[in-house]
Short mmCIF file of C-alpha atoms in Angstrom, two decimals:
data_model
loop_
_atom_site.label_atom_id
_atom_site.label_comp_id
_atom_site.label_asym_id
_atom_site.label_seq_id
_atom_site.Cartn_x
_atom_site.Cartn_y
_atom_site.Cartn_z
CA MET A 131 0.00 0.00 0.00
CA PHE A 132 2.77 2.44 0.89
CA ASP A 133 4.59 1.83 -2.41
CA LYS A 134 1.38 2.79 -4.17
CA LEU A 135 0.99 5.87 -1.98
CA GLU A 136 4.54 6.99 -2.80
CA ASP A 137 3.75 6.56 -6.51
CA LEU A 138 0.59 8.63 -6.14
CA LEU A 139 2.48 11.35 -4.25
CA HIS A 140 5.07 11.44 -7.04
CA ARG A 141 2.30 11.61 -9.66
CA PHE A 142 0.60 14.46 -7.75
CA GLU A 143 3.82 16.48 -7.81
CA GLU A 144 4.19 15.81 -11.55
CA ILE A 145 0.66 17.15 -12.14
CA LEU A 146 1.37 20.32 -10.14
CA ASN A 147 4.54 20.92 -12.14
CA GLU A 148 2.71 20.42 -15.44
CA LEU A 149 -0.15 22.73 -14.40
CA ASN A 150 2.40 25.44 -13.65
CA GLU A 151 3.66 25.35 -17.23
CA PRO A 152 2.32 28.38 -19.20
CA THR A 153 1.43 26.32 -22.28
CA VAL A 154 -0.78 23.72 -20.59
CA ALA A 155 -3.84 26.01 -20.44
CA GLU A 156 -3.78 26.28 -24.24
CA ASN A 157 -4.90 22.65 -24.47
CA GLN A 158 -8.23 22.74 -22.62
CA VAL A 159 -8.84 19.00 -22.87
CA ARG A 160 -5.47 18.24 -21.28
CA PHE A 161 -5.92 21.02 -18.71
CA ARG A 162 -9.32 19.67 -17.58
CA ALA A 163 -7.96 16.13 -17.38
CA LEU A 164 -5.05 17.27 -15.17
CA MET A 165 -7.35 19.33 -12.94
CA LYS A 166 -9.65 16.34 -12.45
CA GLU A 167 -6.73 14.03 -11.67
CA GLN A 168 -5.38 16.58 -9.20
CA SER A 169 -8.81 16.83 -7.54
CA ASP A 170 -9.08 13.01 -7.28
CA LEU A 171 -5.60 12.65 -5.77
CA THR A 172 -5.77 15.58 -3.32
CA PRO A 173 -7.58 13.78 -0.43
CA ILE A 174 -5.24 10.76 -0.73
CA VAL A 175 -2.10 12.92 -0.84
CA GLU A 176 -3.22 15.09 2.09
CA ALA A 177 -3.99 12.03 4.25
CA TYR A 178 -0.68 10.40 3.31
CA LYS A 179 1.31 13.56 4.10
CA GLU A 180 -0.38 13.74 7.51
CA TYR A 181 0.39 10.04 8.03
CA LYS A 182 4.09 10.65 7.32
CA LYS A 183 4.12 13.68 9.61
CA CYS A 184 2.57 11.61 12.45
CA ASN A 185 5.24 8.94 11.96
CA GLU A 186 7.91 11.63 12.26
CA THR A 187 6.24 12.85 15.48
CA VAL A 188 6.37 9.31 16.90
CA ALA A 189 10.06 8.94 16.02
CA ASP A 190 10.93 12.38 17.45
CA SER A 191 8.95 11.78 20.67
CA LEU A 192 10.64 8.41 21.26
CA SER A 193 14.07 9.93 20.66
CA LEU A 194 13.40 12.83 23.06
CA LEU A 195 12.01 10.49 25.73
CA ASP A 196 15.31 8.60 25.77
CA SER A 197 17.24 11.75 26.70
CA GLU A 198 14.64 13.67 28.72
CA SER A 199 14.78 13.46 32.52
CA ASP A 200 12.26 16.16 33.46
CA GLU A 201 9.05 14.35 34.47
CA GLU A 202 6.70 17.09 33.29
CA MET A 203 8.34 17.14 29.85
CA ARG A 204 8.23 13.35 29.69
CA GLU A 205 4.46 13.41 30.34
CA MET A 206 3.97 15.94 27.54
CA LEU A 207 6.05 13.82 25.16
CA LYS A 208 4.11 10.68 26.09
CA GLU A 209 0.80 12.47 25.45
CA GLU A 210 2.06 13.69 22.07
CA LEU A 211 3.29 10.18 21.26
CA ASN A 212 -0.05 8.56 22.13
CA GLU A 213 -2.02 11.12 20.11
CA ALA A 214 0.23 10.55 17.07
CA LYS A 215 -0.10 6.75 17.35
CA LYS A 216 -3.88 7.00 17.59
CA ARG A 217 -4.02 9.29 14.56
CA ILE A 218 -1.77 6.90 12.59
CA GLU A 219 -4.28 4.08 13.15
CA GLU A 220 -7.14 6.34 11.98
CA LEU A 221 -5.19 7.45 8.91
CA GLU A 222 -4.29 3.87 7.95
CA THR A 223 -8.01 3.00 7.78
CA GLU A 224 -8.76 6.28 6.00
CA LEU A 225 -6.07 5.62 3.38
CA LYS A 226 -7.33 2.07 2.76
CA VAL A 227 -10.79 3.49 2.06
CA LEU A 228 -9.38 6.22 -0.20
CA LEU A 229 -7.47 3.59 -2.19
CA LEU A 230 -10.55 1.43 -2.80
CA PRO A 231 -11.36 1.20 -6.54
CA LYS A 232 -13.69 4.02 -7.52
CA ASP A 233 -17.01 3.37 -9.24
CA PRO A 234 -16.47 5.02 -12.65
CA ASN A 235 -20.07 6.29 -12.56
CA ASP A 236 -19.83 8.03 -9.18
CA GLU A 237 -19.38 11.55 -10.55
CA LYS A 238 -22.18 11.21 -13.10
CA ASN A 239 -25.62 12.77 -13.06
CA VAL A 240 -28.48 10.33 -12.47
CA ILE A 241 -31.80 9.42 -13.98
CA VAL A 242 -34.24 8.30 -11.28
CA GLU A 243 -37.36 6.30 -12.03
CA ILE A 244 -40.06 5.82 -9.37
CA ARG A 245 -42.95 3.41 -9.97
CA ALA A 246 -45.95 2.71 -7.77
CA GLY A 247 -46.17 -0.98 -6.84
CA ALA A 248 -48.57 -2.86 -4.59
CA GLY A 249 -51.20 -0.70 -2.92
CA GLY A 250 -53.12 1.06 -5.70
CA ASP A 251 -53.76 4.76 -5.11
CA GLU A 252 -51.90 4.67 -1.78
CA ALA A 253 -48.74 3.45 -3.57
CA ALA A 254 -49.12 6.27 -6.12
CA LEU A 255 -49.47 8.84 -3.31
CA PHE A 256 -46.33 7.46 -1.64
CA ALA A 257 -44.45 7.56 -4.98
CA ALA A 258 -45.26 11.29 -5.19
CA GLU A 259 -44.00 11.82 -1.63
CA ILE A 260 -40.72 9.99 -2.34
CA TYR A 261 -40.31 12.09 -5.49
CA ARG A 262 -40.71 15.25 -3.38
CA MET A 263 -38.25 13.82 -0.82
CA TYR A 264 -35.60 13.48 -3.53
CA VAL A 265 -36.34 16.96 -4.91
CA HIS A 266 -35.85 18.46 -1.42
CA TYR A 267 -32.65 16.43 -0.95
CA ALA A 268 -31.28 17.58 -4.31
CA GLU A 269 -32.13 21.21 -3.56
CA GLY A 270 -30.32 20.94 -0.23
CA ARG A 271 -27.17 19.83 -2.06
CA ARG A 272 -27.68 22.48 -4.77
CA TRP A 273 -28.29 19.88 -7.43
CA LYS A 274 -30.66 20.55 -10.32
CA VAL A 275 -33.79 18.42 -10.87
CA GLU A 276 -35.36 18.15 -14.32
CA LEU A 277 -38.59 16.23 -14.89
CA LEU A 278 -38.59 13.79 -17.82
CA ASN A 279 -42.02 12.20 -17.55
CA VAL A 280 -44.80 11.78 -15.02
CA ASP A 281 -48.03 9.76 -14.99
CA GLU A 282 -50.24 11.38 -12.36
CA ILE A 283 -53.52 10.31 -10.78
CA GLY A 284 -56.27 12.75 -9.82
CA ILE A 285 -55.70 12.74 -6.06
CA GLY A 286 -52.10 13.97 -6.25
CA GLY A 287 -50.33 10.64 -6.67
CA MET A 288 -47.93 9.41 -9.33
CA LYS A 289 -48.12 6.00 -10.96
CA GLU A 290 -44.70 6.66 -12.45
CA VAL A 291 -42.18 9.51 -12.60
CA GLN A 292 -38.77 9.86 -14.24
CA PHE A 293 -36.40 12.76 -13.63
CA VAL A 294 -32.74 13.78 -13.96
CA ILE A 295 -30.64 14.97 -11.03
CA THR A 296 -27.64 17.01 -12.20
CA GLY A 297 -24.83 17.62 -9.73
CA GLN A 298 -21.31 16.55 -8.83
CA GLY A 299 -21.28 13.11 -7.24
CA ALA A 300 -25.04 12.60 -7.66
CA TYR A 301 -24.67 8.92 -8.53
CA SER A 302 -22.19 8.27 -5.71
CA ARG A 303 -24.99 8.97 -3.21
CA MET A 304 -28.25 8.36 -5.02
CA LYS A 305 -27.27 4.83 -6.15
CA TYR A 306 -28.05 3.61 -2.62
CA GLU A 307 -31.73 4.45 -3.20
CA SER A 308 -32.29 1.70 -5.80
CA GLY A 309 -34.73 -0.95 -4.65
CA VAL A 310 -38.21 -1.40 -3.18
CA HIS A 311 -39.39 1.15 -0.61
CA ARG A 312 -42.27 0.09 1.64
CA VAL A 313 -44.73 2.34 3.49
CA GLN A 314 -46.88 1.33 6.45
CA ARG A 315 -49.67 3.72 7.44
CA VAL A 316 -53.43 4.31 7.53
CA PRO A 317 -54.43 5.58 4.07
CA GLU A 318 -56.55 8.76 3.92
CA THR A 319 -59.16 6.76 1.99
CA GLU A 320 -59.35 4.05 4.70
CA SER A 321 -62.41 4.57 6.93
CA GLY A 322 -61.67 1.63 9.28
CA GLY A 323 -58.35 3.06 10.42
CA ARG A 324 -56.38 -0.09 9.48
CA ILE A 325 -52.68 0.13 8.69
CA HIS A 326 -51.91 -0.78 5.09
CA THR A 327 -48.59 -1.74 3.53
CA SER A 328 -47.82 -0.39 0.05
CA THR A 329 -44.67 -0.43 -2.05
CA ILE A 330 -42.91 1.57 -4.71
CA SER A 331 -39.76 0.76 -6.69
CA VAL A 332 -36.89 3.17 -7.26
CA ALA A 333 -34.32 2.72 -10.03
CA VAL A 334 -31.27 5.00 -10.12
CA MET A 335 -29.27 4.98 -13.34
CA PRO A 336 -26.13 6.95 -14.25
CA GLU A 337 -26.78 9.40 -17.05
CA VAL A 338 -24.97 8.24 -20.17
CA ASP A 339 -22.52 10.80 -21.57
CA GLU A 340 -20.02 10.87 -24.41
CA ASP A 341 -17.49 8.60 -22.72
CA ILE A 342 -19.93 5.64 -22.77
CA ASP A 343 -20.57 4.06 -26.15
CA ILE A 344 -24.21 2.95 -26.39
CA VAL A 345 -25.15 2.25 -30.01
CA ILE A 346 -28.86 2.31 -30.88
CA ASP A 347 -29.71 1.08 -34.37
CA GLU A 348 -32.49 3.11 -36.00
CA LYS A 349 -34.21 -0.06 -37.25
CA ASP A 350 -34.52 -1.24 -33.64
CA ILE A 351 -36.56 1.82 -32.63
CA ARG A 352 -40.16 2.85 -33.20
CA VAL A 353 -40.83 6.55 -32.62
CA ASP A 354 -44.42 7.64 -31.92
CA VAL A 355 -45.49 11.25 -31.49
CA MET A 356 -48.72 12.22 -29.77
CA ARG A 357 -50.48 14.89 -27.79
CA ALA A 358 -49.30 15.19 -24.21
CA SER A 359 -51.70 14.15 -21.46
CA GLY A 360 -52.14 15.30 -17.86
CA ASN A 361 -51.22 18.69 -16.44
CA GLY A 362 -49.57 21.10 -18.81
CA GLY A 363 -49.79 24.47 -20.51
CA GLN A 364 -51.85 25.21 -23.59
CA CYS A 365 -48.98 24.48 -26.01
CA VAL A 366 -48.08 21.20 -24.32
CA ASN A 367 -51.60 19.77 -24.51
CA THR A 368 -52.66 20.99 -27.96
CA THR A 369 -49.71 19.95 -30.13
CA ASP A 370 -48.18 16.56 -30.96
CA SER A 371 -45.13 17.25 -28.80
CA ALA A 372 -44.98 14.08 -26.69
CA VAL A 373 -42.61 11.33 -27.86
CA ARG A 374 -42.69 7.59 -27.13
CA LEU A 375 -39.78 5.33 -28.06
CA THR A 376 -40.10 1.55 -28.27
CA HIS A 377 -36.85 -0.45 -28.36
CA TYR A 378 -37.69 -3.75 -30.06
CA PRO A 379 -34.71 -5.90 -28.89
CA THR A 380 -35.34 -5.24 -25.18
CA GLY A 381 -39.01 -4.23 -25.11
CA ILE A 382 -38.11 -1.00 -23.28
CA VAL A 383 -40.66 1.79 -23.79
CA VAL A 384 -39.85 5.38 -22.77
CA TYR A 385 -42.03 8.45 -22.93
CA SER A 386 -41.28 12.17 -22.68
CA GLN A 387 -43.91 14.93 -22.65
CA THR A 388 -42.66 17.68 -20.34
CA GLU A 389 -41.29 19.98 -23.08
CA LYS A 390 -43.27 22.07 -25.57
CA SER A 391 -40.94 21.01 -28.40
CA GLN A 392 -41.16 17.56 -29.97
CA LEU A 393 -37.40 17.68 -30.65
CA GLN A 394 -36.63 18.39 -26.99
CA ASN A 395 -38.89 15.57 -25.84
CA LYS A 396 -37.26 13.23 -28.36
CA ALA A 397 -33.79 14.15 -27.05
CA LYS A 398 -34.93 13.50 -23.47
CA ALA A 399 -36.50 10.17 -24.45
CA PHE A 400 -33.29 9.01 -26.16
CA ALA A 401 -31.23 10.06 -23.12
CA LEU A 402 -33.53 7.98 -20.89
CA LEU A 403 -33.38 5.00 -23.27
CA LYS A 404 -29.57 5.11 -23.37
CA SER A 405 -29.38 5.16 -19.58
CA LYS A 406 -31.81 2.23 -19.36
CA LEU A 407 -29.74 0.19 -21.84
CA TYR A 408 -26.52 1.01 -19.98
CA ASP A 409 -28.18 0.12 -16.68
CA MET A 410 -29.32 -3.20 -18.17
CA GLU A 411 -25.71 -3.95 -19.18
CA GLN A 412 -24.54 -3.21 -15.64
CA GLN A 413 -27.22 -5.43 -14.10
CA GLN A 414 -26.22 -8.30 -16.40
CA ARG A 415 -22.59 -7.85 -15.38
CA HIS A 416 -23.55 -7.95 -11.71
CA ASP A 417 -25.60 -11.10 -12.32
CA ALA A 418 -22.49 -12.73 -13.76
CA GLU A 419 -20.54 -11.75 -10.64
CA ALA A 420 -22.93 -13.16 -8.03
CA GLU A 421 -20.58 -12.88 -5.06
CA LEU A 422 -19.73 -9.27 -5.82
CA ARG A 423 -23.41 -8.43 -6.20
CA ARG A 424 -24.30 -9.95 -2.85
CA SER A 425 -21.63 -7.87 -1.10
CA GLN A 426 -22.73 -4.58 -2.67
CA ILE A 427 -25.18 -2.28 -0.96
CA GLY A 428 -25.81 0.29 -3.66
CA THR A 429 -26.24 -1.38 -7.01
CA GLY A 430 -27.64 -4.83 -6.28
CA ASP A 431 -31.02 -6.45 -6.79
CA ARG A 432 -33.71 -3.95 -7.80
CA SER A 433 -36.42 -6.21 -6.34
CA GLU A 434 -34.82 -6.10 -2.87
CA LYS A 435 -36.91 -4.43 -0.14
CA ILE A 436 -34.41 -1.89 1.12
CA ARG A 437 -36.39 0.41 3.38
CA THR A 438 -39.61 0.70 5.41
CA TYR A 439 -41.31 3.97 6.31
CA ASN A 440 -43.62 3.35 9.30
CA PHE A 441 -45.82 6.41 9.84
CA PRO A 442 -47.66 5.38 13.06
CA GLN A 443 -44.30 4.88 14.81
CA GLY A 444 -42.54 7.76 13.04
CA ARG A 445 -39.63 5.52 12.07
CA VAL A 446 -37.63 4.64 8.98
CA THR A 447 -35.68 1.37 8.82
CA ASP A 448 -33.04 0.56 6.22
CA HIS A 449 -32.96 -3.25 6.15
CA ARG A 450 -29.59 -3.57 4.38
CA ILE A 451 -27.66 -2.03 7.25
CA ASN A 452 -30.11 -2.58 10.16
CA LEU A 453 -30.45 1.17 10.72
CA THR A 454 -33.61 2.57 12.32
CA LEU A 455 -34.19 6.31 12.73
CA TYR A 456 -37.12 7.94 14.51
CA LYS A 457 -37.26 11.10 12.41
CA LEU A 458 -39.70 10.23 9.65
CA ASP A 459 -40.90 13.82 9.11
CA LYS A 460 -37.36 15.11 8.53
CA ILE A 461 -36.51 12.22 6.21
CA MET A 462 -39.65 12.74 4.11
CA ASN A 463 -38.57 16.37 3.83
CA GLY A 464 -35.26 15.34 2.23
CA ASP A 465 -33.02 14.78 5.26
CA ILE A 466 -31.60 11.44 4.08
CA ASP A 467 -27.85 12.08 4.48
CA GLU A 468 -27.62 10.05 7.70
CA ILE A 469 -29.01 6.99 5.90
CA LEU A 470 -26.81 7.47 2.83
CA ASP A 471 -23.67 8.06 4.94
CA ALA A 472 -24.36 4.82 6.82
CA CYS A 473 -24.85 2.94 3.52
CA ILE A 474 -21.57 4.32 2.16
CA SER A 475 -19.70 3.34 5.34
CA ALA A 476 -21.15 -0.19 5.28
CA ASP A 477 -20.32 -0.53 1.58
CA GLN A 478 -16.73 0.59 2.17
CA ALA A 479 -16.37 -1.78 5.13
CA ALA A 480 -17.59 -4.71 3.01
CA LYS A 481 -15.13 -3.80 0.25
CA LEU A 482 -12.24 -3.55 2.76
CA VAL A 483 -13.07 -7.01 4.12
CA ARG A 484 -13.17 -8.40 0.59
CA MET A 485 -9.89 -6.63 -0.32
CA ASN A 486 -8.16 -7.99 2.79
CA GLY A 487 -9.47 -11.47 1.99
CA ASP A 488 -8.13 -11.24 -1.57
CA ALA A 489 -4.76 -10.09 -0.22
CA VAL A 490 -4.54 -13.17 2.02
#
């Protein structure tokens, strides 16, 4: 590990030297690539430099203890020594985590798809609430949310909704939301006051950009244009602006109607289709690597029940990491960082165990 860290430190210094050259800014592609590499390496280099400094503190404290006779000074040196040793242990774990292989999709924007499952209108109402939860969460992180398509029901619910979240590291956090979300509560339409259980499914897909090659053959696609349905302005509902794409080889159907322009809706529909095809490729790869899939928390089985929202008890339980929080109102208002941080920590711990096992 330390050989690798020395190599990364050397590479970091090379990047700084190159960025200081006057001519490098003339090549914007190269400049952006160097800036990104510098940004990726900075947390590793800073932790490693602190680790080396702590080791020097340990060596200096031990050396001074050998020659120091004053008891008060010896106590100060021992305290400094113990603090440095403790920090070294923390930094070793921190560096192992920082050196874990990065998910290449982590910095990408995401396309999120929420579908109502079991529970009829109550599931559709819950789907709308989870959509609003994600919108509030994105706004809190200053990410942008753009609606792709929504199928609403009259009482304020959503049978289905697709939207894009644009922001740095969106996929690195939102990927832990994929799976089945379950709600337990008394529906507003329930006169007997009985608690019902309803479900929705959430799929989080990295947005496909230029660096991912997804080829869609024109003969494999049927494009239908139609008048948009549901809520919308006069232009949206009176022109054939909505676009539906059917991909014959996979049976995937996508629909976009939120824009006034047919061309804009077509572009959105193709972006969604590309992300769905890329996501399908990823799922197939995970299926082929069964052991890896079982050990992952974020990108595993989409049919897995990952979380329960119990309204009578005011609690939310994430079943993957056995975490229960009694702050349902805050969570439904977008305060989901505590859950996501715990998922990330558990995922990193599982990867460290697997890495250590491979090393043995």
